[in-house]
Coordinates of C-alpha atoms in Angstrom, one line a residue:
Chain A
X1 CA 9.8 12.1 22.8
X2 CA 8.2 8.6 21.2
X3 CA 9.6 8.5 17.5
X4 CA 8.0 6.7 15.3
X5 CA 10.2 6.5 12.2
X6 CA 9.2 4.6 8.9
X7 CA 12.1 2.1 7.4
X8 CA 10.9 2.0 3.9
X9 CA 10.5 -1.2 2.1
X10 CA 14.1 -2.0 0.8
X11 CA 17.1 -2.3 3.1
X12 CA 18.9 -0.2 6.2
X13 CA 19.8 2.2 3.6
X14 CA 15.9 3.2 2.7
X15 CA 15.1 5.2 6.1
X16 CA 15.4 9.0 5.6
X17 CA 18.4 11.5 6.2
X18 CA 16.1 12.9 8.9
X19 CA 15.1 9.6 10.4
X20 CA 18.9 8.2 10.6
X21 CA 19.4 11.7 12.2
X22 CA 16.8 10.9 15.2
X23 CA 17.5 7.3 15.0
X24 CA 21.3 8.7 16.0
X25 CA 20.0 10.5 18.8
X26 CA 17.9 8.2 20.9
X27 CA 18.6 6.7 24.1
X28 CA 16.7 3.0 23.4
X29 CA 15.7 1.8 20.0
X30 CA 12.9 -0.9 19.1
X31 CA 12.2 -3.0 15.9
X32 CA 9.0 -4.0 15.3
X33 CA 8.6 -7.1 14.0
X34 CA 5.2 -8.2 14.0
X35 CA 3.0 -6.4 11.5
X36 CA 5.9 -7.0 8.4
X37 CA 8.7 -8.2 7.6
X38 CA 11.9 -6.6 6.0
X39 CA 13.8 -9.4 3.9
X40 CA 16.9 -7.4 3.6
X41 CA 17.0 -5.7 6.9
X42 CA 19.1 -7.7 9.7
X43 CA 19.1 -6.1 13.3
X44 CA 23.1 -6.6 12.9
X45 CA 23.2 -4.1 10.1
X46 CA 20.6 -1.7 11.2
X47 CA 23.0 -1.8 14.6
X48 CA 25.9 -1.4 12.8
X49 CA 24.8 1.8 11.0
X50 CA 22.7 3.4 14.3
X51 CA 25.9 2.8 16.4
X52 CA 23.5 1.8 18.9
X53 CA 22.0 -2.1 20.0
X54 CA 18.5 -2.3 18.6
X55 CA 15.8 -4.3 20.1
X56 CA 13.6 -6.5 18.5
X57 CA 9.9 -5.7 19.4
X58 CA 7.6 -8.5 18.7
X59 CA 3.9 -8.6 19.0
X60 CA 3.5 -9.2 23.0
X61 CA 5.3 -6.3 23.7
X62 CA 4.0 -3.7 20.9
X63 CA 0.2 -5.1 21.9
X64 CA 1.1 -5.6 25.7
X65 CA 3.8 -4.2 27.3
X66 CA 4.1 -0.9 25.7
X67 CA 3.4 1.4 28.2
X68 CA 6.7 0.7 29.7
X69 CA 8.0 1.9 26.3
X70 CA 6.2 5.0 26.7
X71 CA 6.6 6.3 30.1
X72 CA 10.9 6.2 29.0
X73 CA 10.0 8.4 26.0
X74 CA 8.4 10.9 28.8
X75 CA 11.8 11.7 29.5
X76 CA 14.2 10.3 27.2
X77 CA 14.1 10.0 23.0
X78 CA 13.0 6.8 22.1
X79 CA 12.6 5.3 18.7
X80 CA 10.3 2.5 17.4
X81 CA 11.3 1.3 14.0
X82 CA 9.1 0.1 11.7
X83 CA 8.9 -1.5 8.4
X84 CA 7.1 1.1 5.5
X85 CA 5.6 3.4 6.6
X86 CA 4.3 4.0 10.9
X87 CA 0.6 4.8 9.5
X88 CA 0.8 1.5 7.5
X89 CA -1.4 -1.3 10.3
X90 CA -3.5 -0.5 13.1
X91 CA -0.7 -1.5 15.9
X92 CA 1.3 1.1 15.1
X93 CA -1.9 4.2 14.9
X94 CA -3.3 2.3 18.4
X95 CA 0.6 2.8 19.6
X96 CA 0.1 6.6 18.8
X97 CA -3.3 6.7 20.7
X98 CA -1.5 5.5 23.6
X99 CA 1.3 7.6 23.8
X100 CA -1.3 10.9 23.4
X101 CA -3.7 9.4 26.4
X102 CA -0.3 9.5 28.7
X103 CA 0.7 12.7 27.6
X104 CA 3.5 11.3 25.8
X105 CA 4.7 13.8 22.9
X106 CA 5.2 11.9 19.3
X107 CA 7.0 12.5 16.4
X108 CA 6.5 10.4 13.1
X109 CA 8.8 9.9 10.3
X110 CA 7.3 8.6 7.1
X111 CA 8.8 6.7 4.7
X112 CA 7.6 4.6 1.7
X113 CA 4.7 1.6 2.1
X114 CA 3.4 -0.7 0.1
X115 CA 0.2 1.4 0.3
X116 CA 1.9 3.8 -2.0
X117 CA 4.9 1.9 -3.4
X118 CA 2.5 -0.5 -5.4
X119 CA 2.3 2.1 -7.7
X120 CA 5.5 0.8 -9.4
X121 CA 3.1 -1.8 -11.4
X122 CA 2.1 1.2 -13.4
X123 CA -1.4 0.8 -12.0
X124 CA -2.8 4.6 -10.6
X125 CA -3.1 5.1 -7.3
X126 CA -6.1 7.0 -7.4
X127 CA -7.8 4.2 -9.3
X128 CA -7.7 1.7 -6.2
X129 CA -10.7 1.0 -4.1
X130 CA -10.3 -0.3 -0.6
X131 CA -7.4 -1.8 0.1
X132 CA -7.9 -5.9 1.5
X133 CA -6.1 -8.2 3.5
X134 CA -6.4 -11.8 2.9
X135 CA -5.8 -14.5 5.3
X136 CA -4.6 -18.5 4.5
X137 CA -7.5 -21.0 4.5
X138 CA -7.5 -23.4 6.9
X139 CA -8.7 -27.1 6.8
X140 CA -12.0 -25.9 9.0
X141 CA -12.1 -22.2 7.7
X142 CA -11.8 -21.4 3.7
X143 CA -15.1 -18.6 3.8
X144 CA -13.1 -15.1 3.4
X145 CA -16.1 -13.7 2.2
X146 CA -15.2 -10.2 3.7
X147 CA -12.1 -9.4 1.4
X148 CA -14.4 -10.6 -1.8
X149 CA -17.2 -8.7 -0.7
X150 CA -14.9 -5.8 -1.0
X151 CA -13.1 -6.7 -4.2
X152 CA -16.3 -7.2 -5.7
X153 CA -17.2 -3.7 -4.4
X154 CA -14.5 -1.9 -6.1
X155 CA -15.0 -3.5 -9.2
X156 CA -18.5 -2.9 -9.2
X157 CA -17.3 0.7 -9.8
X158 CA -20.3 2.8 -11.9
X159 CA -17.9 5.9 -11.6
X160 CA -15.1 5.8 -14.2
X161 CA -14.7 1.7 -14.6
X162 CA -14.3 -0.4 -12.3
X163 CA -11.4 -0.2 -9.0
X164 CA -8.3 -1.5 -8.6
X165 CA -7.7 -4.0 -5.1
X166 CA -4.7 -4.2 -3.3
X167 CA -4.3 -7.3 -1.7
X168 CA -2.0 -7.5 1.7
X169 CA -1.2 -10.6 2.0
X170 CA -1.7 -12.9 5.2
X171 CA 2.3 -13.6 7.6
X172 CA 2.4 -15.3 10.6
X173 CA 5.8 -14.4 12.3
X174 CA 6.3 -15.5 15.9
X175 CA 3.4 -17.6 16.4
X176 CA 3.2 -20.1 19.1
X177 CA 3.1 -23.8 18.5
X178 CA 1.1 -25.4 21.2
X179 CA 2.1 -29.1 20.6
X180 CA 5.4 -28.1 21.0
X181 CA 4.7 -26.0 23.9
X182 CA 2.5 -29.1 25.5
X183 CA 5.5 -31.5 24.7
X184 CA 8.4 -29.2 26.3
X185 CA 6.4 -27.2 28.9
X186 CA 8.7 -23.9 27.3
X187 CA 7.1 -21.2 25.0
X188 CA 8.1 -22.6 21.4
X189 CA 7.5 -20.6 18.5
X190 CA 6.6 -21.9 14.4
X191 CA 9.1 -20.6 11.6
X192 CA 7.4 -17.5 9.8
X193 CA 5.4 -18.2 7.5
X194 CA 4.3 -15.8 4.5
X195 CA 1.7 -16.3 1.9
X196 CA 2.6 -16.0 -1.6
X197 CA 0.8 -14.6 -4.4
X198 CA -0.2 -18.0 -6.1
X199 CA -1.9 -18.6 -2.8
X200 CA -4.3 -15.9 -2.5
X201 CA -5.3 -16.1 -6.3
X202 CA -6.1 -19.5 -5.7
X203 CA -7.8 -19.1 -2.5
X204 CA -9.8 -16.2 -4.6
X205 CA -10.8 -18.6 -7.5
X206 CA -12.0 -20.9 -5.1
X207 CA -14.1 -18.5 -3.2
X208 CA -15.0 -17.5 -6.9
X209 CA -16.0 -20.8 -8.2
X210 CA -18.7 -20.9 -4.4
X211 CA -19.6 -17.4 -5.0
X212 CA -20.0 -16.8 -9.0
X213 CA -20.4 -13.1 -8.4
X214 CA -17.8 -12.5 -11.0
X215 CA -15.6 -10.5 -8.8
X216 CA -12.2 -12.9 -8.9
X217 CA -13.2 -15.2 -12.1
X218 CA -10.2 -17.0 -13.6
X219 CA -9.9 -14.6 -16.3
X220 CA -9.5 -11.7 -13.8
X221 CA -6.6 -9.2 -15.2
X222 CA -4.1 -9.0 -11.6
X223 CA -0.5 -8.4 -11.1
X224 CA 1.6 -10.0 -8.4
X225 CA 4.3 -8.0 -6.9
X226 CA 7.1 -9.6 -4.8
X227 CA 9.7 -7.5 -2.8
X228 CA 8.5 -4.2 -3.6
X229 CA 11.1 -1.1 -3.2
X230 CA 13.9 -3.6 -2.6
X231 CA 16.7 -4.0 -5.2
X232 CA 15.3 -7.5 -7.0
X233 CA 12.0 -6.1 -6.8
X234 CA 9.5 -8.8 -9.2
X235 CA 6.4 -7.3 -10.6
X236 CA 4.0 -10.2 -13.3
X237 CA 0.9 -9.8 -14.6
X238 CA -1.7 -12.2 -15.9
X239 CA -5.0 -13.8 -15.3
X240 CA -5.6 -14.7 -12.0
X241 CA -5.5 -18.2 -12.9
X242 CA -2.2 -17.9 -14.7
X243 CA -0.8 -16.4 -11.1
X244 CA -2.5 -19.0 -9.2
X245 CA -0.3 -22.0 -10.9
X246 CA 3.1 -22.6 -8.8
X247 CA 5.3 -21.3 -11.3
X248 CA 4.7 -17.5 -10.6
X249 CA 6.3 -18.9 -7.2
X250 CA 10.0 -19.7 -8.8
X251 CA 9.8 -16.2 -11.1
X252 CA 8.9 -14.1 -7.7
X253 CA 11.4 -15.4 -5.5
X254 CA 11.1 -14.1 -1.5
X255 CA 8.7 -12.6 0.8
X256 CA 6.9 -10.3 0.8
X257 CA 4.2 -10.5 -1.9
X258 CA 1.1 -9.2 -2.6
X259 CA -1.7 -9.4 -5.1
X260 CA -3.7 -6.6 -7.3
X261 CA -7.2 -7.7 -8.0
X262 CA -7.9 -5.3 -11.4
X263 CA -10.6 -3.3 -12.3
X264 CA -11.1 -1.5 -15.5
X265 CA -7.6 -0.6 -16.9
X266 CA -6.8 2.5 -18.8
X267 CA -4.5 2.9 -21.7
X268 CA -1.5 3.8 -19.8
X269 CA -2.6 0.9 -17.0
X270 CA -3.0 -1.6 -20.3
X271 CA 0.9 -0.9 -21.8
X272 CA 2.2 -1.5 -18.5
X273 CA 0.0 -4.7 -18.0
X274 CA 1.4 -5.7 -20.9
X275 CA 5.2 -5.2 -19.9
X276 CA 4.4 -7.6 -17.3
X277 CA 3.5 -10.2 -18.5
X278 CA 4.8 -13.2 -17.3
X279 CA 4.5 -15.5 -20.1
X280 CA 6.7 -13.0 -21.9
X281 CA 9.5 -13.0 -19.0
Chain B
X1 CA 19.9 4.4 -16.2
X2 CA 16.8 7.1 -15.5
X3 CA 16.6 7.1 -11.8
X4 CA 12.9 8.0 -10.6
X5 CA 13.9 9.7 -7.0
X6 CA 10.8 10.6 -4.6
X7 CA 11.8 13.3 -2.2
X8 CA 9.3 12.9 0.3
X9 CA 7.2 15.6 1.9
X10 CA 8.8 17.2 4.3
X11 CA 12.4 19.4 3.3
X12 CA 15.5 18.4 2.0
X13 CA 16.3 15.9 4.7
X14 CA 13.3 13.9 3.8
X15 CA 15.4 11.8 1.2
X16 CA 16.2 8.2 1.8
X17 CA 20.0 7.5 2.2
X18 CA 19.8 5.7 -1.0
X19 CA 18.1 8.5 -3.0
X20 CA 20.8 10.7 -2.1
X21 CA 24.1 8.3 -2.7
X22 CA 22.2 7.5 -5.8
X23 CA 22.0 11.5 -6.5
X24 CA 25.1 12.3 -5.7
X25 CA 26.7 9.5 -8.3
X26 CA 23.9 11.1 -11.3
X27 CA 25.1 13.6 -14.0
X28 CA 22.1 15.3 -14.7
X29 CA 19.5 16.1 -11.8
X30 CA 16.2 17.6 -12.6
X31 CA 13.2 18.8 -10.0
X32 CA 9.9 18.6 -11.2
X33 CA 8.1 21.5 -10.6
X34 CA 4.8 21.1 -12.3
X35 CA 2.8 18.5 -10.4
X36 CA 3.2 19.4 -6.6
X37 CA 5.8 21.6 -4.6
X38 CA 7.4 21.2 -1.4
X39 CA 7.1 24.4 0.4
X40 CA 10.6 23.3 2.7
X41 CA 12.5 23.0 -0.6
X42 CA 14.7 25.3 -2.3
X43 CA 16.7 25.0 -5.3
X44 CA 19.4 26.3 -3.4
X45 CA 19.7 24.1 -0.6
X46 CA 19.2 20.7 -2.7
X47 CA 22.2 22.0 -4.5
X48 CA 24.1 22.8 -1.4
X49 CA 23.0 19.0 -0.6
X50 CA 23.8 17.2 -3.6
X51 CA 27.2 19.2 -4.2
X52 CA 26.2 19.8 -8.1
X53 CA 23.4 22.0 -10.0
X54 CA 19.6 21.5 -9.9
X55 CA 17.3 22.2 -13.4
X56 CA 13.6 22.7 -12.7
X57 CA 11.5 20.6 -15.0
X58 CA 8.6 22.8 -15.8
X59 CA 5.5 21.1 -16.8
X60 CA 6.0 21.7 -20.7
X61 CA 9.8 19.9 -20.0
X62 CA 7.8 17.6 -18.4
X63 CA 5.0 16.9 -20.7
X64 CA 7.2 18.0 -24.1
X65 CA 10.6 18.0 -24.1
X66 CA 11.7 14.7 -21.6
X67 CA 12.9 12.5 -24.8
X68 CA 16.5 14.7 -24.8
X69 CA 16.7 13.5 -20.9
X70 CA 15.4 10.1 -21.5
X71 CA 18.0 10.0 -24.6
X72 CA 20.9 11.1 -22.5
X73 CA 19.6 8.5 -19.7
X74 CA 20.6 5.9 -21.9
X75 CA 24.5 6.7 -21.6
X76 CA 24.5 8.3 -18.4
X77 CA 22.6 8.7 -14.8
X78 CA 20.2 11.0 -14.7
X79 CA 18.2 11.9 -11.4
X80 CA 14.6 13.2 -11.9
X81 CA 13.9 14.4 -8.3
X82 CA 9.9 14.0 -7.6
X83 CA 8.0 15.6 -4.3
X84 CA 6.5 12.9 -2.6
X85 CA 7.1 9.2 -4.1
X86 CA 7.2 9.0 -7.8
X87 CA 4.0 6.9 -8.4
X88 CA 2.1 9.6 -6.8
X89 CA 1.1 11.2 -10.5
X90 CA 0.4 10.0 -14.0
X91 CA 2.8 12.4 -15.4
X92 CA 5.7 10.3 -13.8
X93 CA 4.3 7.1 -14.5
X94 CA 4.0 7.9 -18.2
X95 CA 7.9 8.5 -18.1
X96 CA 8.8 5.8 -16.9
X97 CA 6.4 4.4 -19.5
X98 CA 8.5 6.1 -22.1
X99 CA 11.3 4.9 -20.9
X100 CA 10.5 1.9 -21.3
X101 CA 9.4 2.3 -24.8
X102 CA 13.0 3.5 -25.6
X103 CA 14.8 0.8 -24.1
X104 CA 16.6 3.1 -21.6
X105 CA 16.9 1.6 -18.1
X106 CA 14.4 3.2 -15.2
X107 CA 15.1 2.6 -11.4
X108 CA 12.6 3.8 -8.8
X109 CA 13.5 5.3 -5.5
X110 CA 10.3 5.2 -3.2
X111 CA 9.3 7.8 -0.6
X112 CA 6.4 8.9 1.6
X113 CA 3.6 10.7 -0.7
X114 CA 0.4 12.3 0.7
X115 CA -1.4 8.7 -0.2
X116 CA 0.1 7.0 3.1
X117 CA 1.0 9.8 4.5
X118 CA -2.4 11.3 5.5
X119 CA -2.8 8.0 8.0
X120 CA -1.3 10.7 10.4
X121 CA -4.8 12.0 10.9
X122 CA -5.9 8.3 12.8
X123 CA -7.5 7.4 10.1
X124 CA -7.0 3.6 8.7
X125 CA -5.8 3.3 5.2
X126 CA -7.1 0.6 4.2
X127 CA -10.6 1.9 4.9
X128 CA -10.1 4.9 2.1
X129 CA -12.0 4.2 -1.4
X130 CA -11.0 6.3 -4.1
X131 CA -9.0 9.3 -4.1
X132 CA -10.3 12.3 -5.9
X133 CA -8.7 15.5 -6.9
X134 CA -11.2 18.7 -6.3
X135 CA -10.6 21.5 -9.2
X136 CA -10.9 24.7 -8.9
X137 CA -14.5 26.6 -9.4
X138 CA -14.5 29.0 -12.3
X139 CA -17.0 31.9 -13.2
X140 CA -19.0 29.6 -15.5
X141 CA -18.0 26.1 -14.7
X142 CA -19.1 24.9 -11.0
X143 CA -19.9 21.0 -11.2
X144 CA -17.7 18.8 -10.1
X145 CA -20.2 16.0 -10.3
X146 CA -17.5 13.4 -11.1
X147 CA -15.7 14.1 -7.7
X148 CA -18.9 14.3 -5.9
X149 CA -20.1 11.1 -7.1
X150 CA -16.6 9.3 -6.1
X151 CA -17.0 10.4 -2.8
X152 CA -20.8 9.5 -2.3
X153 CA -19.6 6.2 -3.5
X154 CA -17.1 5.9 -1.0
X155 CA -19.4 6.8 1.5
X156 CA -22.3 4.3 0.4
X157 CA -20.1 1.4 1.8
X158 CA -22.3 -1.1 2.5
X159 CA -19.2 -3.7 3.5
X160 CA -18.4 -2.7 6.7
X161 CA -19.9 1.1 6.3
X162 CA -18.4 3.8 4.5
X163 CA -15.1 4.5 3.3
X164 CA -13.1 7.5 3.6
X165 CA -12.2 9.8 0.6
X166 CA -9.0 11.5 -0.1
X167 CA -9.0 14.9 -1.6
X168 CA -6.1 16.0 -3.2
X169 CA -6.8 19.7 -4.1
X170 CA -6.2 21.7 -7.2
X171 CA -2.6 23.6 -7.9
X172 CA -1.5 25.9 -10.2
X173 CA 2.1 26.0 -10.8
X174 CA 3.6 28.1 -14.0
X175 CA 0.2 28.9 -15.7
X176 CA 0.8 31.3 -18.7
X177 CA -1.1 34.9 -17.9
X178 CA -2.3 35.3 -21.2
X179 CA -3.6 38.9 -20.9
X180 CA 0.0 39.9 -19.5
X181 CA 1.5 37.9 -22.9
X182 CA -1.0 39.8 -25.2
X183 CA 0.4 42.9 -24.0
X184 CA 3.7 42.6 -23.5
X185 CA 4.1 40.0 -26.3
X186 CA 6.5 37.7 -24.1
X187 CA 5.6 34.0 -22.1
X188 CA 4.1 35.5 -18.6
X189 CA 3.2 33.0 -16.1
X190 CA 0.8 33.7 -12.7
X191 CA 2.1 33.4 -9.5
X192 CA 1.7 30.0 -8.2
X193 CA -2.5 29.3 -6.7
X194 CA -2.6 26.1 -4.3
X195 CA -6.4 25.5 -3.0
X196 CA -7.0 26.1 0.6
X197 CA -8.9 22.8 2.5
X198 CA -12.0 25.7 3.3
X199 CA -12.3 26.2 -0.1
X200 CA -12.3 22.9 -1.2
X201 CA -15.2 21.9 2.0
X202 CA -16.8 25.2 -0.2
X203 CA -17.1 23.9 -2.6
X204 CA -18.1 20.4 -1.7
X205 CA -21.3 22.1 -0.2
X206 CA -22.2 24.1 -2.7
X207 CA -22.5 21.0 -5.1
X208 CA -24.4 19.2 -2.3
X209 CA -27.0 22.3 -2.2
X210 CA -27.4 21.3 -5.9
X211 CA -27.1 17.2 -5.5
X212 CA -29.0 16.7 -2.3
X213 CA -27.5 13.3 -2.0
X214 CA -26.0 13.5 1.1
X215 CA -22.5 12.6 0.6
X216 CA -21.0 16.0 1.7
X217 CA -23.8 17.6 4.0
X218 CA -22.6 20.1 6.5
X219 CA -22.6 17.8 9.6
X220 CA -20.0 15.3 7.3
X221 CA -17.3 15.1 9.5
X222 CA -13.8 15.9 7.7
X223 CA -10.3 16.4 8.4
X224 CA -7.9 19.1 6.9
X225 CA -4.4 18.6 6.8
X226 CA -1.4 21.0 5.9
X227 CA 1.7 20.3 5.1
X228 CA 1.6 16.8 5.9
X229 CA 5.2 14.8 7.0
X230 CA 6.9 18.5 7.1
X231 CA 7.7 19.2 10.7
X232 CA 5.0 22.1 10.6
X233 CA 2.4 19.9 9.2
X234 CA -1.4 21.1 11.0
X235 CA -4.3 18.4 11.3
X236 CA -7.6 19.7 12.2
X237 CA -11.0 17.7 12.0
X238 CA -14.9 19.2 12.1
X239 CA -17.9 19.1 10.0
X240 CA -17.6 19.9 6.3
X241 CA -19.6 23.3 7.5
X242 CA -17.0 24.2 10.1
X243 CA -14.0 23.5 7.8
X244 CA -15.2 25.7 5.2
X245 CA -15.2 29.0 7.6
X246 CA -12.2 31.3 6.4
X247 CA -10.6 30.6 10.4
X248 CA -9.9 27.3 9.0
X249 CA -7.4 28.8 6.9
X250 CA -5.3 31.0 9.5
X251 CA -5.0 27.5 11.4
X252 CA -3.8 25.6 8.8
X253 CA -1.6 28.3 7.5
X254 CA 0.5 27.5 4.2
X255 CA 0.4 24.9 1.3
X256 CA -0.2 22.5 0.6
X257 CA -3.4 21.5 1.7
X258 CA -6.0 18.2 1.8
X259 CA -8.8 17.5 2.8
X260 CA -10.2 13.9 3.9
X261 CA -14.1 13.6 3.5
X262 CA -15.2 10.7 6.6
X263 CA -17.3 7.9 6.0
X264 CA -18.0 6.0 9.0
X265 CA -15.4 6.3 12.0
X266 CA -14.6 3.3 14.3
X267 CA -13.5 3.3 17.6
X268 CA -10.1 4.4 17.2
X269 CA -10.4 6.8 14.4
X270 CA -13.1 8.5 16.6
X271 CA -10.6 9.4 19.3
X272 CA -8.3 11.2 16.5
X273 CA -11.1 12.5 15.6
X274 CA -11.8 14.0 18.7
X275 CA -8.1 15.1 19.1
X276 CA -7.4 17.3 16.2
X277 CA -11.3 18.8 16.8
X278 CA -10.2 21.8 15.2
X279 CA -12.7 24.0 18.3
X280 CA -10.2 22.2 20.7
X281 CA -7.3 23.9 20.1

């Protein structure tokens, strides 16, 4: 049996009873560690409290080599770790596709994801449109006219005020440097790298001040969330100006953030919004 | 300190380790009862679990009397256990609101709920627009226009075609039978109703008869889950029309019950499409 078992968004001790149970009972266990991040996980810890050695699984093998991974869990329990919840990024539902085509019988664990766990801003789930993933700028590449189109589609709501947008925001873990590589001849990789919220409210105001559709104006009610489901958890509000300045870097600390675009906010929505706010930190 | 403790879907075992040490060390534990259920749950076996006693919070606990807990919050730890993850429904959010209000410390422990969950049918989540809750029909009141019109926007995507729409569908939990209290002159409450997935494709028809606007014709394709991250939990997909025969609900079997109304399906979420077809089984 392929398990594919949900960590949460916290620490080791955020995976289920259920899934430490399985976890427990598997012959080979693999980390994922391509599609997020856990800042307070460490393979050491999650080792220490499996019993077991864990394996770090990074994007060559889940996108690659999986098969391999698949064929073992024919005849022996396998589990595949991963960070929120398994339905949480395309890898992981493509991984399931797999394992189904070969006949390969799968179990999945859920846990927490930032999907659901943004919540804790006080905004309502129900009131969120499509969810959006923004991706850094480059010096040749600053369009990202895809994730406004859509933020500008939610708010646009004629059904009960505008929609809420939750912003995933853009990591590179593992990436190849090709200079290095071209210098030494040996696969080297970068340092991850994580966008932060001031980031992607700035990269929306300057999309913004091409696009004056009115979607991500300065003025723009969002929240930035840092850590969410961990322990020092940072939630602010403000304009999306305010957020873009470099302060809101200091007050949120760590990876991983991410960014709520607002719509319309309701009375409950507005107190919380309020409680926020970072000027009043 | 109020702890906010989401359960999870599934049974008992569906608790993070966290939620459970941080049950364990609480005074006061409370299950709300009014806003979903977990049909693996007792009372019983949570108790058995957490070594100590279990009070159901009944919706007017709930809605009316929470100040008493939040008061005795302030001094000591007091679990409120929530199915699913507790940002999952207004009524929790507003507790935590008043809380707040009163100055007495709220932690959150996050879990799975049916919002990230349901990307066990294949589908993507971050190609879902709003979620919409599908009421009951009564004798004289058969609308539903606001869902209906949530869904047809959903499905009038014109970024990247249309989105999905959740359906979380209507239950009844400790409604008075005020018939039974006129006659016997006591607080009588019905059995508990939970709206079957066939129903709810019903009913979705029936308003497109009246609307005409396309967004749940009979060829829609759908997907109807039950009991979703239990280890019984049935996934079926088919047109609106075949969902809403009465099979449907012998398949499924018990609560609780969504539904997902498809927009347009990409590659991937065609194939689990085509795997849960609900005339392949």
């Amino acid at each position: 049996m392929l398990y594919l078992i949900g960590l949460g968004l916290g620490d080791e001790s955020d995976i289920t009873r259920r899934g430490l149970e399985v976890v427990k009972g598997c012959k080979r266990i693999l980390l994922e560690s391509y599609t997020s991040i856990l800042p307070g996980i460490s393979k050491e810890r999650l080792e220490e409290l499996y019993g077991k050695p864990v394996e770090i699984a990074y994007r060559e093998k889940v996108e690659e080599d999986i098969e391999e991974v698949i064929e073992e869990a024919r005849e022996d329990d396998v589990a595949f770790l991963v960070i929120g919840d398994p339905f949480g990024a395309t890898t992981h539902t493509d991984l399931y596709l797999r394992a189904l085509r070969l006949g390969v019988k799968v179990e999945v664990v859920h846990n927490a994801s930032i999907m659901n766990a943004c919540g804790a801003c006080g905004l309502q789930l129900y009131r969120f449109g499509e969810t959006v993933s923004i991706v850094f700028f480059t010096e040749t590449w600053r369009h990202g006219d895809s994730f406004y189109d859509k933020i500008l589609r939610n708010n646009a709501g004629k059904v009960e005020g505008g929609l809420h947008t939750l912003c995933l925001l853009d990591i590179k873990v593992h990436e190849l440097n090709f200079d290095e590589m071209i210098k030494t001849g040996k696969p080297v990789y970068m340092p991850p790298t994580f966008m932060k919220a001031s980031v992607a409210a700035s990269q929306l105001l300057e999309i913004e001040e091409r696009r004056k559709d009115g979607a991500c104006s300065p003025d723009r009610p969002a929240i930035a969330l840092a850590r969410v489901g961990a322990k020092d958890q940072v939630i602010v509000s403000g304009t999306l100006e305010r957020l873009s300045r470099s302060d809101v870097d200091d007050v949120l600390g760590a990876p991983l953030h991410s960014l709520i675009v607002c719509g319309e906010l309701h009375d409950l929505e507005k107190e919380f919004f309020e409680h926020f706010d970072i000027d009043k930190r």
